[in-house]
Coordinates of N, CA, C and O in Angstrom, one line a residue:
X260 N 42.2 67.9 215.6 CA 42.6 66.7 216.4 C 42.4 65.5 215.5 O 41.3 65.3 214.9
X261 N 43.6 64.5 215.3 CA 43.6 63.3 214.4 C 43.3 61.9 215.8 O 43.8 61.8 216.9
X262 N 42.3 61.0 215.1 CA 41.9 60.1 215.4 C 43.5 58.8 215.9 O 43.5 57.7 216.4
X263 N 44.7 59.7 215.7 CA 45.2 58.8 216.1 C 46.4 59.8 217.4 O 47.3 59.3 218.0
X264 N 45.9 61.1 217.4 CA 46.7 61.9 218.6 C 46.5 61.2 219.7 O 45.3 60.8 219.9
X265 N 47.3 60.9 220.4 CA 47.4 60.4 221.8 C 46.3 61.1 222.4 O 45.8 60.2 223.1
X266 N 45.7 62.2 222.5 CA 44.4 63.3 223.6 C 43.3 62.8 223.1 O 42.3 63.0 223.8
X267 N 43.1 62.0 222.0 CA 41.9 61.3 221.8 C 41.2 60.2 222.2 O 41.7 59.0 222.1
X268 N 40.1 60.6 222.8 CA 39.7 58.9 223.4 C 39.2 58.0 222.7 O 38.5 58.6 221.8
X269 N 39.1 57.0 222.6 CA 38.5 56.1 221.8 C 37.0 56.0 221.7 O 36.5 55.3 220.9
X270 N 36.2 56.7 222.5 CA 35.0 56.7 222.4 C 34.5 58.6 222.8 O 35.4 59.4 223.0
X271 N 33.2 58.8 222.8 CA 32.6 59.9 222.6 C 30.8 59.0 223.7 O 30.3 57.9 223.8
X272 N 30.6 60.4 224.1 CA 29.1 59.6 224.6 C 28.1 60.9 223.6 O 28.2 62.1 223.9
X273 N 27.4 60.6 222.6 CA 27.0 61.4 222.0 C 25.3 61.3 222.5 O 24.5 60.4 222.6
X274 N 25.4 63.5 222.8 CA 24.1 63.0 223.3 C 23.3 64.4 222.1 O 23.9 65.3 221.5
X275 N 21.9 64.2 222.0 CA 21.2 64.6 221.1 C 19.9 65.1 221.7 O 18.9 64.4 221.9
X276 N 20.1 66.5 222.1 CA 18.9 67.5 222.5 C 17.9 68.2 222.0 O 18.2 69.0 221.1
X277 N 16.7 68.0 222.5 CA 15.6 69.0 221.7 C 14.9 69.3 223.0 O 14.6 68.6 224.0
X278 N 14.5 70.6 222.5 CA 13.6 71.4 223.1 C 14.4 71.8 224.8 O 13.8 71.9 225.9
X279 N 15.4 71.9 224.5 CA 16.1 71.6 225.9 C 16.6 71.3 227.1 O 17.2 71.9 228.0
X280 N 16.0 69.6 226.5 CA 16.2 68.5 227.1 C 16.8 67.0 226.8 O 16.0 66.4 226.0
X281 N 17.5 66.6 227.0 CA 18.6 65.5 226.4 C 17.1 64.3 225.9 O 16.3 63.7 226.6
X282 N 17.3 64.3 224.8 CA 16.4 63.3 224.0 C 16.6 61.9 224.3 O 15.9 61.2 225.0
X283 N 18.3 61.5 223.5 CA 19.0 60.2 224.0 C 20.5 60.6 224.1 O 21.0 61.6 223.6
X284 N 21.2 59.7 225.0 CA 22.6 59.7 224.8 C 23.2 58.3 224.4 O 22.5 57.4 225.0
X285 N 24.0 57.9 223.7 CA 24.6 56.5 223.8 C 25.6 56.9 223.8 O 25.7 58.2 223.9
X286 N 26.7 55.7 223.8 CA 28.3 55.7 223.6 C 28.4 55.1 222.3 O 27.8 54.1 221.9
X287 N 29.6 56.1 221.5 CA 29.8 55.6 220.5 C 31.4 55.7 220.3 O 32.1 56.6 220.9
X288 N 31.9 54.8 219.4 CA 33.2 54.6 218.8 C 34.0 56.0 217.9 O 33.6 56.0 216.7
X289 N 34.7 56.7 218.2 CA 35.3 57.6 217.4 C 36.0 57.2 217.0 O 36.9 56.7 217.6
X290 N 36.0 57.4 215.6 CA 36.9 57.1 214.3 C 37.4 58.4 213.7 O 38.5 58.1 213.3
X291 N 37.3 59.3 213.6 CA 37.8 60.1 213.2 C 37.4 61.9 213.6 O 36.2 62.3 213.6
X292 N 38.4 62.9 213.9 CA 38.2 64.0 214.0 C 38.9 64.8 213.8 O 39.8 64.8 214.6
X293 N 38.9 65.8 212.8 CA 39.9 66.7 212.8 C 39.5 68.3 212.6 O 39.8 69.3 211.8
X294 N 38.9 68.1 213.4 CA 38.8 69.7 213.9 C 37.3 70.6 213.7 O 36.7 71.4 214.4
X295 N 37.0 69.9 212.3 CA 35.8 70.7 212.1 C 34.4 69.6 212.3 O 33.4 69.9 213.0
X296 N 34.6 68.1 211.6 CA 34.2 66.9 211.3 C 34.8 65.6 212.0 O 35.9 65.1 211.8
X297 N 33.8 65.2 213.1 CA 33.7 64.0 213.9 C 32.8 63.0 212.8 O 31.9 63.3 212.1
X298 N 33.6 61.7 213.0 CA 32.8 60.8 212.7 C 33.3 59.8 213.5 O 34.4 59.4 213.7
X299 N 31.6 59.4 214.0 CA 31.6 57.7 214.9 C 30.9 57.2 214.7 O 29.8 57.6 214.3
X300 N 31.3 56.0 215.1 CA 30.3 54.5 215.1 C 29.4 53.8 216.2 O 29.7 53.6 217.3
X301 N 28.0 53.4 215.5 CA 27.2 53.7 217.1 C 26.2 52.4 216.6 O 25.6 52.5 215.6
X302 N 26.0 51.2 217.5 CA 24.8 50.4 217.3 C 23.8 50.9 217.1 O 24.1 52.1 217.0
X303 N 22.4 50.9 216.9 CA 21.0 51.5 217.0 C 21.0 51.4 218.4 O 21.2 50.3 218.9
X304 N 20.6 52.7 219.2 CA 20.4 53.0 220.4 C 19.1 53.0 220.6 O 18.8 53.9 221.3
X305 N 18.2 52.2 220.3 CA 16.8 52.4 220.5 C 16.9 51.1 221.5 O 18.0 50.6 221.6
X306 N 15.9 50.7 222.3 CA 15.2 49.5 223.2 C 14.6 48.7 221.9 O 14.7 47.5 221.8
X307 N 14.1 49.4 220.8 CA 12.9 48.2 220.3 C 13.3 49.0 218.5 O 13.8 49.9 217.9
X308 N 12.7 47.8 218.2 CA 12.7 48.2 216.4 C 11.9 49.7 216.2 O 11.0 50.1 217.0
X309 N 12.3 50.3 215.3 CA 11.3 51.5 215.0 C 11.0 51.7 213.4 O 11.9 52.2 212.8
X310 N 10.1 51.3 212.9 CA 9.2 51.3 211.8 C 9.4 52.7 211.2 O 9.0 53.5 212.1
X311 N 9.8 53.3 210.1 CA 9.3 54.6 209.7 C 8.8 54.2 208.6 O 8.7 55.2 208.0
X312 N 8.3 53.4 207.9 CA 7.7 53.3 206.2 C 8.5 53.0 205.6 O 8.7 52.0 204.9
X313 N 9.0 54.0 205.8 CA 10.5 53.9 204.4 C 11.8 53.2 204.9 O 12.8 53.0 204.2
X314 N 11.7 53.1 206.1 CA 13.2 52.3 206.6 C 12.3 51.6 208.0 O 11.2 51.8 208.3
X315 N 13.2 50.8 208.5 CA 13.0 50.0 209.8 C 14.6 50.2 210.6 O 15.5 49.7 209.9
X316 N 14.9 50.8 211.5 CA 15.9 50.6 212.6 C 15.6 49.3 213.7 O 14.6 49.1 214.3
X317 N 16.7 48.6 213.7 CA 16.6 47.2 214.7 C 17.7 47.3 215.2 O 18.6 48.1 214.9
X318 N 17.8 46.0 216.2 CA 18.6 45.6 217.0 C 19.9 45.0 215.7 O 19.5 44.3 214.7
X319 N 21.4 45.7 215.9 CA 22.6 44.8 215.2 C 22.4 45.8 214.0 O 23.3 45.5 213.2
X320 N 21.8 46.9 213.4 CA 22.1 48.2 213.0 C 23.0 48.5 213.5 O 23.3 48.0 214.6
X321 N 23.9 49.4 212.7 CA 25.1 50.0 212.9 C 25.1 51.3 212.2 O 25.2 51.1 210.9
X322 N 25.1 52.9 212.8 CA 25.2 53.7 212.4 C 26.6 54.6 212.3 O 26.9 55.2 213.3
X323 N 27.4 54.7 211.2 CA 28.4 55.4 210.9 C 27.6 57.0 211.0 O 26.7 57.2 210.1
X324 N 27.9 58.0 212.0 CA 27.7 59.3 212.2 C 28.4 60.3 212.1 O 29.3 60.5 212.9
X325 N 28.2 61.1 211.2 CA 28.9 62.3 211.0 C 28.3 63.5 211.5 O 27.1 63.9 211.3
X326 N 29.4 64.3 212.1 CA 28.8 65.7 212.6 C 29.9 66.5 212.5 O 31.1 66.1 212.7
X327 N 29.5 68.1 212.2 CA 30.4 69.3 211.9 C 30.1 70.2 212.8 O 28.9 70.4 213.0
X328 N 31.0 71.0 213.4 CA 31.3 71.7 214.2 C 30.7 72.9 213.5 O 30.0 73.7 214.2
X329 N 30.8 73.2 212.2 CA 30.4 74.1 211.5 C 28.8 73.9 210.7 O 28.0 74.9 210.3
X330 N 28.7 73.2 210.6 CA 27.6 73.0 209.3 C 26.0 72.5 210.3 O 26.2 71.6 211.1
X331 N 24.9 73.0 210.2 CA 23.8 72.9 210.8 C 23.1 71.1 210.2 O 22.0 71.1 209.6
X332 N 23.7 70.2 210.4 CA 23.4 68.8 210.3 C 23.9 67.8 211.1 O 24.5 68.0 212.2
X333 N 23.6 66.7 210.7 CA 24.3 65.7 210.9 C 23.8 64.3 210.1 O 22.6 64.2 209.7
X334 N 24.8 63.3 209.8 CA 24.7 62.7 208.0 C 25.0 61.3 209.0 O 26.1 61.0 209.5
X335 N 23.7 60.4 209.1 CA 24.2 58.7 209.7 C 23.8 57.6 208.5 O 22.7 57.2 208.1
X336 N 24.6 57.3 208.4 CA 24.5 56.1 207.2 C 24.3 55.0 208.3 O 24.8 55.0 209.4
X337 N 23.7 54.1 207.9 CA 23.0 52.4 208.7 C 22.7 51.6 207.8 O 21.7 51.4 207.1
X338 N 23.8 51.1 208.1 CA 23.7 49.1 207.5 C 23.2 48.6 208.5 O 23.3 48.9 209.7
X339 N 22.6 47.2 207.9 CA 21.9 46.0 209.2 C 22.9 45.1 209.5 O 23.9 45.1 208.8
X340 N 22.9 44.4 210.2 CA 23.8 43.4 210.8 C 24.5 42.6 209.9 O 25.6 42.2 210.4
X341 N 24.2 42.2 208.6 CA 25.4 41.6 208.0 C 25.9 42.7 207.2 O 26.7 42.4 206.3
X342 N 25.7 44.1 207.4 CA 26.4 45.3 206.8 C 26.2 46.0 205.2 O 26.9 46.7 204.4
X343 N 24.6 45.3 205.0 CA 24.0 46.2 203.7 C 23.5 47.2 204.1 O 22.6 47.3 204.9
X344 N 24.1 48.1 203.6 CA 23.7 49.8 203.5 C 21.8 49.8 203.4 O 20.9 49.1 202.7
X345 N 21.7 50.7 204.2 CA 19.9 50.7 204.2 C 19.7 52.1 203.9 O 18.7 52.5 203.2
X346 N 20.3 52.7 204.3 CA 20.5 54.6 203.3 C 21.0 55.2 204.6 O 21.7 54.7 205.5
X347 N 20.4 56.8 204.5 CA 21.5 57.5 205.3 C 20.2 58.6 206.0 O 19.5 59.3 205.3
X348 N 20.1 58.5 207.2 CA 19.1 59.6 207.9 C 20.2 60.6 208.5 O 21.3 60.5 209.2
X349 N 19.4 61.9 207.9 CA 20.3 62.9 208.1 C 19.2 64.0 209.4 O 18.0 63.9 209.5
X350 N 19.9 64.6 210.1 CA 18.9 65.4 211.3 C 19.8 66.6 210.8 O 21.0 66.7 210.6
X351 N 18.5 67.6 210.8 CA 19.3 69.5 210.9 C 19.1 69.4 212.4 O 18.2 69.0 213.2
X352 N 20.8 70.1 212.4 CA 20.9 70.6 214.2 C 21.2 71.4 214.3 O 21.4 71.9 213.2
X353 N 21.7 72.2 215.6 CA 22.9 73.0 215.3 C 24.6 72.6 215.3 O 24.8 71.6 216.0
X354 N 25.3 73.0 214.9 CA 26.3 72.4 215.1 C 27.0 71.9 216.2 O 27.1 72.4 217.3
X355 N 27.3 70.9 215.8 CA 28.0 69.9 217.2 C 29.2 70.8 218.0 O 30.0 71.5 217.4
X356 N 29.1 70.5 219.4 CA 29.7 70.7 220.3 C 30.7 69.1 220.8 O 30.3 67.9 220.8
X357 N 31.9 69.4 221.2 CA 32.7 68.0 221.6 C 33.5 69.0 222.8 O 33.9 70.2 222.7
X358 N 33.5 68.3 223.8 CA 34.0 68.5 225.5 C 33.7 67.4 225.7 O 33.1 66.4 225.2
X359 N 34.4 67.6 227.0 CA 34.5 66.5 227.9 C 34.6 65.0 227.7 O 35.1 64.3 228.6
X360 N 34.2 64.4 226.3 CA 34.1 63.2 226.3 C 32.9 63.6 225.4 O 32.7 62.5 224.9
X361 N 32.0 64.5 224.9 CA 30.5 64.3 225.0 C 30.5 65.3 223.7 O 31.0 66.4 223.6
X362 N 29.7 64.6 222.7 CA 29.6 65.1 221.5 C 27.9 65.6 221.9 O 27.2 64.7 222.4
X363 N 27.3 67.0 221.8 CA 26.1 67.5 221.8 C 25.8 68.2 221.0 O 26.5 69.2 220.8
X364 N 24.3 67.9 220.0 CA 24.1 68.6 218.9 C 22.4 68.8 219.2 O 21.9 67.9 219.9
X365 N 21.6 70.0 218.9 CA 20.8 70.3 219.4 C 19.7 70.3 218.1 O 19.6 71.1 217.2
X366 N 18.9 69.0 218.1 CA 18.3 68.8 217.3 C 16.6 69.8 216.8 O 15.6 70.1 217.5
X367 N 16.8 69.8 215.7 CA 15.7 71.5 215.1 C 14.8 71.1 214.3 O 14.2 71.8 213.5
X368 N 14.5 69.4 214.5 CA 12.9 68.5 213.9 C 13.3 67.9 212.6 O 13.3 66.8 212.2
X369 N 13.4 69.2 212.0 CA 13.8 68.6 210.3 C 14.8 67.5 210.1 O 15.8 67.4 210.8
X370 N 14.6 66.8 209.1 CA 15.1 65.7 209.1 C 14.8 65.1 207.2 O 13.9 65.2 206.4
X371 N 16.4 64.5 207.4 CA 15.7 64.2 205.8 C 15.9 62.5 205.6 O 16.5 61.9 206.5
X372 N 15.7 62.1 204.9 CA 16.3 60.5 204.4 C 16.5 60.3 203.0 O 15.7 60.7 202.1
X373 N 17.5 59.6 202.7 CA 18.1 59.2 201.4 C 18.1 57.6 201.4 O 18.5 57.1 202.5
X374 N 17.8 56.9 200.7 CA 17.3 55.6 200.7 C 19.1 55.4 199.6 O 19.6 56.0 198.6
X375 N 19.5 54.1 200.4 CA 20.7 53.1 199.4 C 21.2 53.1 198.6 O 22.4 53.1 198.6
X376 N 19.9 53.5 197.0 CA 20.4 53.4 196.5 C 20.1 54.9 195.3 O 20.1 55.2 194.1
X377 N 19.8 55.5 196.4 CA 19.7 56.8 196.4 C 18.3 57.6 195.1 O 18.3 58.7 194.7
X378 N 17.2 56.6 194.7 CA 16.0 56.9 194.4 C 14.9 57.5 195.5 O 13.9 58.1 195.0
X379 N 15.0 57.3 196.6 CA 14.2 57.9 197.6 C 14.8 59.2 198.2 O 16.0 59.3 198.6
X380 N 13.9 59.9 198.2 CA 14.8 61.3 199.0 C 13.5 61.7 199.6 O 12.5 61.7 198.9
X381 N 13.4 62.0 201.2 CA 12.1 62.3 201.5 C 13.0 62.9 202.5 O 13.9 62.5 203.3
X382 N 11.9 64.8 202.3 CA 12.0 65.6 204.0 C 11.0 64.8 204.6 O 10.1 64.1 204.2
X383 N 11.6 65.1 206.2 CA 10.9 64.5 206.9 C 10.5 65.7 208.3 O 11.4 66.3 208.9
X384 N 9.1 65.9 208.6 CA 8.9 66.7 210.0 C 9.1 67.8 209.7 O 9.8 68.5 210.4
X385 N 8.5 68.3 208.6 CA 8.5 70.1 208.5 C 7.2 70.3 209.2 O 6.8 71.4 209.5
X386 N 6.7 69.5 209.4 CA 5.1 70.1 210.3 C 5.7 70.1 211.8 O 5.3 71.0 212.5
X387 N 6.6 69.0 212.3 CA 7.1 69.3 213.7 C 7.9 70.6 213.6 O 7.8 71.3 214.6
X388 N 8.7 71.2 212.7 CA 9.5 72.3 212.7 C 8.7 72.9 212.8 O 8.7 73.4 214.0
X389 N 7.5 73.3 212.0 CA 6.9 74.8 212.3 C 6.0 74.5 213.5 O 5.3 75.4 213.9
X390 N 6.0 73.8 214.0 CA 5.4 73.8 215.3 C 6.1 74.0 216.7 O 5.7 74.4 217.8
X391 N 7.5 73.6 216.0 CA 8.6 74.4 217.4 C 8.3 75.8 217.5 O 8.3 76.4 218.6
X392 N 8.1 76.4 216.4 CA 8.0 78.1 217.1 C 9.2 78.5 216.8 O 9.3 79.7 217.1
X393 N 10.5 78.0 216.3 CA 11.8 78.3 215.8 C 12.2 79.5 215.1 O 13.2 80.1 215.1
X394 N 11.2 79.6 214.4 CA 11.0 80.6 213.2 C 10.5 82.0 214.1 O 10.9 83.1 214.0
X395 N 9.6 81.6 214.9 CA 9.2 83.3 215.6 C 10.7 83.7 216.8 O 11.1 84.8 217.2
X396 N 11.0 82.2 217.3 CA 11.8 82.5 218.7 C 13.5 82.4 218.6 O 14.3 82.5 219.5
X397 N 13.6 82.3 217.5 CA 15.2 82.1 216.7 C 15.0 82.6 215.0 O 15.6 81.7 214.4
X398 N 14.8 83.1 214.5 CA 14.9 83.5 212.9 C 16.0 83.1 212.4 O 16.1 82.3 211.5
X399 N 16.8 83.7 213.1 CA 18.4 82.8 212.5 C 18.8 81.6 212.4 O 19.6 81.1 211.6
X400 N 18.3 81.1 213.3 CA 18.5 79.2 213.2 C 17.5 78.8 212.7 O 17.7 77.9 211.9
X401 N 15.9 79.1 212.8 CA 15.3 78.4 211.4 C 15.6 79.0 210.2 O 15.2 78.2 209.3
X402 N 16.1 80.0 209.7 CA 16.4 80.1 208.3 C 18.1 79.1 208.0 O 18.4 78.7 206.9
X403 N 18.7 79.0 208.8 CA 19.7 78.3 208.9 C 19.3 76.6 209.0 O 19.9 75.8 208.3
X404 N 18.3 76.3 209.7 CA 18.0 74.7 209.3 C 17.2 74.3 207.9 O 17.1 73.3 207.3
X405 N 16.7 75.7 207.7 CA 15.9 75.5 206.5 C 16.9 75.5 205.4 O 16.6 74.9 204.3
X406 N 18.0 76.3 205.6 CA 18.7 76.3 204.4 C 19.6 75.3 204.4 O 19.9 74.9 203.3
X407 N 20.2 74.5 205.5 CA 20.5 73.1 206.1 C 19.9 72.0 204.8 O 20.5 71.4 203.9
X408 N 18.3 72.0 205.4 CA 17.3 70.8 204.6 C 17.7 70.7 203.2 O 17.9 69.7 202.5
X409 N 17.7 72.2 202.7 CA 17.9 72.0 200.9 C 19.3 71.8 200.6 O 19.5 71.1 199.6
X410 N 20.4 72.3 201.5 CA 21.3 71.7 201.0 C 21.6 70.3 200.6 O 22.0 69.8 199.5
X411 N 21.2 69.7 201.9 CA 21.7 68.2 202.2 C 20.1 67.4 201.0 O 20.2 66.2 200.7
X412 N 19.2 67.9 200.6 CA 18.1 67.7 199.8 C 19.0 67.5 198.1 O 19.2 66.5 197.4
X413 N 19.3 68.9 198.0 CA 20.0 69.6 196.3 C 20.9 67.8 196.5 O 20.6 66.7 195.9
X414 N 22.2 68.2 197.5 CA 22.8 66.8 197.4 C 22.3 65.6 197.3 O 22.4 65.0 196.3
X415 N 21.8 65.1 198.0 CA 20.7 63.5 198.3 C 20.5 63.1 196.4 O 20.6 62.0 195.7
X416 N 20.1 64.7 196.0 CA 19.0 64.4 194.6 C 20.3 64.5 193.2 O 20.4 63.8 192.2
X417 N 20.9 65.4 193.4 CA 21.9 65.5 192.1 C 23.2 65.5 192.3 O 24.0 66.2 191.6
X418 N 23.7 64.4 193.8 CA 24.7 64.4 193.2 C 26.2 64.8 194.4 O 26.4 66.0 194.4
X419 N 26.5 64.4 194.9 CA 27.8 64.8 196.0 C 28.0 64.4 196.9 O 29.1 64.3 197.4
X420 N 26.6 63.6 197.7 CA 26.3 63.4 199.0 C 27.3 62.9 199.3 O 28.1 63.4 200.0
X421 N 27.4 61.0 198.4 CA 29.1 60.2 198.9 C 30.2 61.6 199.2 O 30.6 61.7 200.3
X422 N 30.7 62.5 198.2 CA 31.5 63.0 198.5 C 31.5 63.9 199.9 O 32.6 64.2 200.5
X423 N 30.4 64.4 200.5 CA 30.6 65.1 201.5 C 30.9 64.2 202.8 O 31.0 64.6 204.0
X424 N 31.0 62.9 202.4 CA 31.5 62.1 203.9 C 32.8 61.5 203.5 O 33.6 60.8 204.2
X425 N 33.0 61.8 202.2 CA 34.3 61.3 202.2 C 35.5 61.6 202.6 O 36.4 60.8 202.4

């Protein structure tokens, strides 16, 4: 489906589940989809600033989101309000679902970040992953988010990443 077929709506309410229960939902702007790869545009959906160390999410953030139908991720680049790139937080999920209006991707802890100007590469929450229990109660989807992490890791560090959203 192309972002300019008449059956597309201009928006998506994308919601993001763990442990199986809806974490957050917002509404976000779709820009593009064709079939395998959704990408939309979404303010920071948080109430309040959120501090990680290595990045800050605020109010007038703007997240360009990508997600695959096929691929166990999802890749959000966030610039701040006058639109400097602050790097790209990526979440292993399972692959995105789109019905109804409603993009749902079932988030599996791991998590990575690539900083701007792409010297920082940090996994993030492998101690919340092995604490889901994923690995005894799914094998297939934690060796699948695990092999997720180093993908999107290998890229972050030598090399492609721009290319996989382009």
């Amino acid at each position: 489906m192309s972002v300019t077929s008449a059956d597309t709506p201009g928006s998506l309410e994308i919601v993001l589940v763990k442990a199986g229960r809806t974490k957050i939902s917002y509404p976000a702007e779709l820009l593009a989809d064709d079939g395998t790869r959704v990408v939309v545009r979404a303010p920071w959906a948080g109430d309040t600033a959120r501090d990680f160390g290595f990045v800050r999410f605020e109010q007038g953030d703007v997240f360009t989101e990508y997600y695959w139908r096929d691929r166990w991720y999802a890749v959000k680049e966030v610039r701040d309000s006058a639109g400097v790139r602050k790097g790209w937080y990526c979440d292993i999920t399972r692959p995105a679902t789109v019905s109804g209006g409603r993009l749902v991707v079932e988030d599996l802890d791991l998590d990575l970040w690539r900083s701007a100007d792409g010297t920082d590469v940090l996994r993030l929450d492998e101690d919340e992953f092995a604490e889901s229990g994923l690995a005894a109660t799914d094998p297939a989807a934690a060796a699948a988010a695990e092999k997720a992490l180093d993908e999107l890791e290998h890229l972050a560090r030598e090399g492609g990443f721009e290319a996989l959203l382009a």
